[in-house]
Short mmCIF file of C-alpha atoms in Angstrom, two decimals:
data_model
loop_
_atom_site.label_atom_id
_atom_site.label_comp_id
_atom_site.label_asym_id
_atom_site.label_seq_id
_atom_site.Cartn_x
_atom_site.Cartn_y
_atom_site.Cartn_z
CA MET A 11 23.47 -42.12 -9.14
CA TYR A 12 26.27 -42.58 -11.68
CA LYS A 13 23.78 -42.56 -14.55
CA PHE A 14 22.23 -39.38 -13.19
CA ILE A 15 25.64 -37.67 -12.99
CA LEU A 16 26.55 -38.82 -16.49
CA ARG A 17 23.23 -37.58 -17.86
CA ARG A 18 23.74 -34.16 -16.28
CA LEU A 19 27.26 -33.95 -17.71
CA VAL A 20 25.95 -34.79 -21.16
CA MET A 21 23.33 -32.04 -20.81
CA LEU A 22 26.22 -29.63 -20.24
CA VAL A 23 27.18 -29.86 -23.92
CA PRO A 24 24.07 -28.20 -25.47
CA VAL A 25 24.06 -25.59 -22.69
CA LEU A 26 27.63 -24.55 -23.46
CA LEU A 27 26.95 -24.59 -27.20
CA GLY A 28 23.96 -22.31 -26.74
CA VAL A 29 25.86 -19.93 -24.46
CA SER A 30 28.85 -19.79 -26.80
CA LEU A 31 26.64 -19.10 -29.83
CA ILE A 32 24.80 -16.25 -28.09
CA VAL A 33 28.01 -14.59 -26.86
CA PHE A 34 29.77 -15.14 -30.20
CA THR A 35 26.85 -13.45 -31.98
CA ILE A 36 26.75 -10.50 -29.58
CA MET A 37 30.49 -9.92 -29.84
CA ASP A 38 30.31 -10.14 -33.63
CA LEU A 39 27.54 -7.53 -33.80
CA THR A 40 29.16 -5.02 -31.44
CA PRO A 41 31.01 -2.14 -33.14
CA GLY A 42 34.79 -2.10 -33.27
CA ASP A 43 37.61 -3.69 -35.25
CA PRO A 44 39.70 -6.25 -33.32
CA VAL A 45 42.34 -6.18 -36.06
CA GLU A 46 43.05 -2.50 -35.38
CA MET A 47 43.47 -3.28 -31.70
CA TYR A 48 45.74 -6.22 -32.51
CA LEU A 49 47.99 -4.21 -34.84
CA GLY A 50 48.12 -1.00 -32.84
CA ASP A 51 48.05 2.55 -34.17
CA ASN A 52 50.46 2.29 -37.09
CA TYR A 53 49.62 -0.26 -39.76
CA THR A 54 49.15 -0.46 -43.51
CA ALA A 55 46.13 -1.63 -45.45
CA GLU A 56 48.11 -4.70 -46.53
CA ALA A 57 48.96 -5.55 -42.91
CA HIS A 58 45.30 -5.11 -41.92
CA ALA A 59 44.13 -7.42 -44.70
CA ALA A 60 46.80 -10.01 -43.87
CA MET A 61 45.94 -10.00 -40.16
CA THR A 62 42.21 -10.21 -40.92
CA GLN A 63 42.89 -13.33 -42.95
CA GLU A 64 45.23 -14.77 -40.32
CA LEU A 65 42.63 -14.35 -37.58
CA GLY A 66 39.95 -15.82 -39.82
CA LEU A 67 37.79 -12.72 -39.62
CA ASP A 68 37.29 -12.72 -43.40
CA GLN A 69 35.27 -15.95 -43.13
CA PRO A 70 31.45 -16.12 -42.84
CA PHE A 71 29.96 -16.04 -39.37
CA PHE A 72 29.07 -19.73 -39.00
CA VAL A 73 32.38 -20.86 -40.50
CA ARG A 74 34.20 -18.83 -37.82
CA TYR A 75 31.93 -20.17 -35.09
CA ILE A 76 32.36 -23.81 -36.09
CA HIS A 77 36.12 -23.30 -36.36
CA TYR A 78 36.16 -21.78 -32.89
CA ILE A 79 34.15 -24.66 -31.35
CA GLY A 80 36.46 -27.16 -33.04
CA ASN A 81 39.46 -25.49 -31.42
CA VAL A 82 37.76 -25.33 -28.00
CA VAL A 83 37.06 -29.06 -28.10
CA GLN A 84 40.80 -29.55 -28.54
CA GLY A 85 41.50 -27.26 -25.58
CA ASP A 86 42.55 -24.26 -27.67
CA PHE A 87 40.71 -21.05 -26.74
CA GLY A 88 42.72 -18.98 -29.18
CA ILE A 89 44.97 -15.95 -28.79
CA SER A 90 43.96 -12.74 -27.03
CA TYR A 91 43.63 -9.82 -29.45
CA SER A 92 44.80 -7.33 -26.82
CA THR A 93 47.72 -9.13 -25.12
CA LYS A 94 48.63 -11.55 -27.93
CA GLN A 95 48.93 -14.26 -25.28
CA PRO A 96 47.14 -17.64 -25.20
CA VAL A 97 43.68 -17.21 -23.67
CA SER A 98 44.10 -20.41 -21.63
CA ALA A 99 47.13 -18.93 -19.87
CA GLU A 100 45.24 -15.76 -18.95
CA ILE A 101 42.26 -17.73 -17.60
CA GLU A 102 44.57 -20.04 -15.65
CA ALA A 103 46.31 -17.05 -14.06
CA ARG A 104 43.10 -15.22 -13.10
CA PHE A 105 40.56 -17.94 -12.27
CA PRO A 106 42.02 -19.00 -8.87
CA SER A 107 41.56 -15.46 -7.54
CA THR A 108 37.89 -15.45 -8.55
CA LEU A 109 37.37 -18.91 -7.05
CA VAL A 110 38.95 -17.85 -3.75
CA LEU A 111 36.74 -14.76 -3.61
CA ALA A 112 33.52 -16.64 -4.48
CA CYS A 113 34.24 -19.47 -2.02
CA SER A 114 35.09 -17.02 0.77
CA ALA A 115 31.88 -15.09 0.16
CA LEU A 116 29.75 -18.25 0.16
CA ILE A 117 31.42 -19.66 3.28
CA PHE A 118 30.80 -16.37 5.10
CA ALA A 119 27.17 -16.28 3.92
CA ILE A 120 26.47 -19.88 4.96
CA ALA A 121 28.36 -19.69 8.27
CA LEU A 122 26.36 -16.63 9.32
CA GLY A 123 23.10 -17.08 7.39
CA ILE A 124 22.10 -20.58 8.54
CA PRO A 125 22.59 -19.89 12.29
CA LEU A 126 20.79 -16.54 12.00
CA GLY A 127 17.89 -18.09 10.11
CA THR A 128 17.68 -21.00 12.56
CA ILE A 129 17.66 -18.72 15.62
CA SER A 130 15.09 -16.44 13.98
CA ALA A 131 12.79 -19.39 13.35
CA ALA A 132 13.28 -20.84 16.84
CA LYS A 133 12.57 -17.43 18.39
CA GLN A 134 9.96 -16.15 15.94
CA TYR A 135 8.79 -12.54 16.50
CA SER A 136 11.58 -11.93 19.01
CA ALA A 137 14.00 -9.00 18.85
CA ILE A 138 16.72 -11.06 17.16
CA ASP A 139 14.18 -12.26 14.59
CA SER A 140 13.10 -8.71 13.77
CA VAL A 141 16.66 -7.39 13.57
CA SER A 142 17.94 -10.25 11.40
CA MET A 143 15.00 -10.00 8.97
CA PHE A 144 15.42 -6.23 8.72
CA ALA A 145 19.14 -6.69 8.03
CA ALA A 146 18.32 -9.37 5.44
CA LEU A 147 15.92 -7.00 3.70
CA ILE A 148 18.66 -4.37 3.51
CA GLY A 149 21.15 -6.94 2.24
CA VAL A 150 18.85 -8.05 -0.58
CA SER A 151 18.05 -4.48 -1.60
CA MET A 152 21.57 -3.03 -1.48
CA PRO A 153 23.60 -3.06 -4.75
CA ASN A 154 26.93 -4.77 -4.10
CA PHE A 155 28.96 -2.17 -5.99
CA TRP A 156 27.53 0.59 -3.73
CA LEU A 157 28.24 -1.48 -0.62
CA GLY A 158 31.79 -2.04 -1.86
CA LEU A 159 32.36 1.69 -2.34
CA MET A 160 31.00 2.44 1.15
CA LEU A 161 33.25 -0.20 2.73
CA ILE A 162 36.24 1.26 0.91
CA LEU A 163 35.33 4.78 2.04
CA ILE A 164 34.73 3.89 5.69
CA LEU A 165 36.95 0.91 6.53
CA ALA A 166 39.79 1.48 4.07
CA ALA A 167 40.09 5.21 3.36
CA ASN A 168 38.96 6.66 6.71
CA LEU A 169 39.86 3.99 9.27
CA GLY A 170 42.65 2.27 7.34
CA TRP A 171 41.76 -1.18 8.66
CA PHE A 172 41.87 -2.94 5.30
CA PRO A 173 43.50 -2.32 1.90
CA SER A 174 41.13 -0.90 -0.71
CA ALA A 175 42.35 -2.67 -3.84
CA ASN A 176 44.34 -5.56 -5.30
CA PHE A 177 45.23 -8.85 -3.64
CA ASP A 178 47.87 -8.71 -0.93
CA GLY A 179 47.16 -11.32 1.73
CA PHE A 180 44.11 -12.21 3.82
CA LYS A 181 43.23 -8.65 4.86
CA SER A 182 42.69 -7.66 1.23
CA LEU A 183 40.13 -10.48 0.90
CA VAL A 184 37.86 -9.27 3.71
CA LEU A 185 36.13 -6.30 2.06
CA PRO A 186 35.51 -7.95 -1.35
CA ALA A 187 34.20 -11.12 0.34
CA ILE A 188 31.81 -9.16 2.57
CA THR A 189 30.59 -7.15 -0.40
CA LEU A 190 30.01 -10.22 -2.54
CA SER A 191 28.35 -12.17 0.27
CA ALA A 192 25.86 -9.49 1.39
CA SER A 193 23.03 -10.51 -0.93
CA SER A 194 23.70 -14.25 -0.50
CA LEU A 195 23.78 -13.88 3.28
CA ALA A 196 20.39 -12.17 3.26
CA ILE A 197 18.80 -14.74 0.95
CA ILE A 198 20.20 -17.75 2.84
CA THR A 199 19.04 -16.27 6.16
CA ARG A 200 15.50 -15.71 4.89
CA MET A 201 15.32 -19.15 3.25
CA THR A 202 16.63 -20.88 6.39
CA ARG A 203 14.06 -19.11 8.54
CA SER A 204 11.21 -19.93 6.16
CA SER A 205 12.20 -23.58 5.81
CA MET A 206 12.74 -24.00 9.54
CA LEU A 207 9.37 -22.45 10.39
CA GLU A 208 7.66 -24.93 8.09
CA THR A 209 9.58 -27.87 9.57
CA ILE A 210 9.12 -26.87 13.20
CA ARG A 211 5.34 -27.08 12.79
CA GLN A 212 5.46 -30.75 11.71
CA ASP A 213 3.99 -33.50 13.91
CA TYR A 214 7.31 -35.31 14.46
CA ILE A 215 8.78 -32.14 15.99
CA ARG A 216 5.86 -31.98 18.45
CA THR A 217 6.40 -35.68 19.20
CA ALA A 218 10.11 -35.15 19.92
CA ARG A 219 9.30 -32.29 22.27
CA ALA A 220 6.60 -34.35 23.97
CA LYS A 221 9.17 -37.10 24.62
CA GLY A 222 11.28 -34.61 26.51
CA VAL A 223 14.05 -34.23 23.94
CA LYS A 224 16.14 -31.14 24.59
CA GLU A 225 15.13 -28.12 22.53
CA PHE A 226 18.64 -27.73 21.09
CA THR A 227 18.56 -31.33 19.85
CA VAL A 228 15.08 -30.87 18.41
CA ILE A 229 16.12 -27.78 16.48
CA ILE A 230 19.52 -28.96 15.22
CA LYS A 231 19.14 -32.72 14.78
CA HIS A 232 15.49 -33.02 13.76
CA ALA A 233 14.33 -29.68 12.34
CA LEU A 234 17.44 -28.26 10.68
CA ARG A 235 18.46 -31.49 8.94
CA ASN A 236 14.98 -31.88 7.43
CA ALA A 237 14.91 -28.23 6.42
CA MET A 238 18.21 -28.41 4.53
CA ILE A 239 16.92 -29.19 1.01
CA PRO A 240 15.71 -25.65 0.16
CA ILE A 241 18.74 -24.21 1.96
CA ILE A 242 21.09 -26.33 -0.17
CA THR A 243 19.23 -25.26 -3.30
CA VAL A 244 19.53 -21.55 -2.61
CA SER A 245 23.15 -21.92 -1.42
CA GLY A 246 24.11 -23.65 -4.66
CA LEU A 247 22.43 -20.96 -6.71
CA GLN A 248 24.15 -18.25 -4.68
CA PHE A 249 27.55 -19.81 -5.36
CA GLY A 250 26.81 -19.63 -9.08
CA PHE A 251 25.65 -16.04 -8.73
CA ALA A 252 28.82 -15.26 -6.75
CA ILE A 253 30.94 -16.40 -9.70
CA GLY A 254 28.99 -14.07 -11.98
CA GLY A 255 28.57 -11.29 -9.43
CA ALA A 256 32.32 -11.16 -8.97
CA VAL A 257 32.44 -9.12 -12.18
CA LEU A 258 31.31 -5.93 -10.41
CA VAL A 259 33.04 -6.62 -7.11
CA GLU A 260 36.37 -7.38 -8.76
CA THR A 261 36.09 -4.17 -10.75
CA VAL A 262 35.38 -2.08 -7.64
CA PHE A 263 38.26 -3.60 -5.65
CA SER A 264 40.66 -4.06 -8.61
CA TRP A 265 40.67 -7.77 -7.77
CA PRO A 266 42.83 -9.78 -10.24
CA GLY A 267 40.15 -12.28 -11.25
CA ILE A 268 38.32 -13.29 -14.40
CA GLY A 269 35.42 -10.95 -13.60
CA ARG A 270 37.63 -7.90 -13.87
CA LEU A 271 39.31 -9.40 -16.93
CA LEU A 272 35.88 -9.86 -18.53
CA VAL A 273 35.04 -6.16 -18.11
CA GLU A 274 38.39 -5.12 -19.54
CA THR A 275 38.18 -7.41 -22.58
CA ILE A 276 34.56 -6.49 -23.38
CA LYS A 277 35.68 -2.87 -23.72
CA LEU A 278 38.44 -4.00 -26.10
CA LYS A 279 36.17 -6.41 -28.01
CA ASP A 280 38.63 -9.20 -27.27
CA THR A 281 36.25 -11.93 -28.41
CA PRO A 282 38.40 -15.01 -27.62
CA VAL A 283 38.90 -13.96 -23.99
CA VAL A 284 35.26 -12.97 -23.49
CA LEU A 285 34.03 -16.28 -24.90
CA ALA A 286 36.44 -18.29 -22.78
CA ILE A 287 35.43 -16.52 -19.56
CA VAL A 288 31.71 -16.92 -20.26
CA LEU A 289 32.17 -20.63 -21.03
CA VAL A 290 34.13 -21.10 -17.79
CA MET A 291 31.38 -19.36 -15.80
CA ALA A 292 28.64 -21.41 -17.49
CA THR A 293 30.54 -24.63 -16.80
CA MET A 294 31.03 -23.70 -13.15
CA PHE A 295 27.34 -22.86 -12.74
CA THR A 296 26.29 -26.23 -14.20
CA ILE A 297 28.76 -28.17 -12.06
CA ILE A 298 27.56 -26.34 -8.95
CA ASN A 299 23.97 -27.32 -9.74
CA LEU A 300 25.10 -30.94 -10.17
CA VAL A 301 26.87 -30.92 -6.78
CA THR A 302 23.74 -29.41 -5.24
CA ASP A 303 21.60 -32.26 -6.59
CA ILE A 304 24.07 -34.81 -5.22
CA LEU A 305 23.91 -33.18 -1.78
CA TYR A 306 20.14 -33.69 -1.80
CA ALA A 307 20.71 -37.44 -1.57
CA TYR A 308 23.00 -36.99 1.43
CA PHE A 309 20.50 -34.99 3.48
CA ASP A 310 17.27 -36.66 2.35
CA PRO A 311 17.05 -40.51 2.67
CA ARG A 312 13.99 -40.54 0.41
CA ILE A 313 16.08 -39.23 -2.50
CA ARG A 314 18.76 -41.85 -1.80
CA ALA A 315 16.06 -44.51 -1.89
CA GLN A 316 14.85 -43.25 -5.30
CA TYR A 317 18.38 -43.54 -6.71
CA LYS A 318 18.67 -47.10 -5.36
CA MET A 319 15.31 -48.08 -6.84
CA LYS A 320 16.34 -46.73 -10.26
CA LYS A 321 19.61 -48.63 -10.01
CA VAL A 322 17.72 -51.87 -9.27
#
């Protein structure tokens, strides 16, 4: 197991290098002069040239990229062109808000999606099955930014139940979390139902029922546990997508997270901040996939046995 985790962590290095190179190239090719933004409206040609040299923008592309990677390895993400503050400080201030939003959305999606999918499978073709699958279809098809605007219009502007923007306590978390979780909730519900239907038809489920085991025990203890592998997979992926999908949701709700910061800094061509945010998101996505693989071993004894055999 430890060798597997170490190998996955080592694989993180080329992934982050590839992501950083792609984003660095895109930001370099986009129009705009970061020096002008850094200096403001009033500056001289001499000041522009001096700042260009100070920021290293007069160097060739690969020289600048290698210099940037060298600084990142040392924990230095550079200085923001727009705020003139260390990028690390800005990420540190904004990232907890994004993490709270993504975790809340995933918890809501799992807490509602797995029971709905399980009940739909246990009562296939019933009214609750039809309603939940129809709702899941709507959830997958609905753009989250549109859903966010509708929730703001109905629940915030008209009814006044929740605040419409910014972070100010638990109530301000409800609408963004629901918006971000809609697609994940639909996907987890459909995957749970599909996996449960496949498991329920297995011979050992028929055997448990033939022995007189209670239906609730059959569904929860025998069927659901053995159906968890695909559910864990899609839940892990949805957590990664929630980190990335927070970009639109945070913009709609003016949420003070790194997603909103990413949108703002892309407009300003603030390359150091954009690169840092993308690297943080890529790292989070890879770590989430690693945790997902580790959870496989917890729910499936066959995977644990494979790890033990490799260790021997």
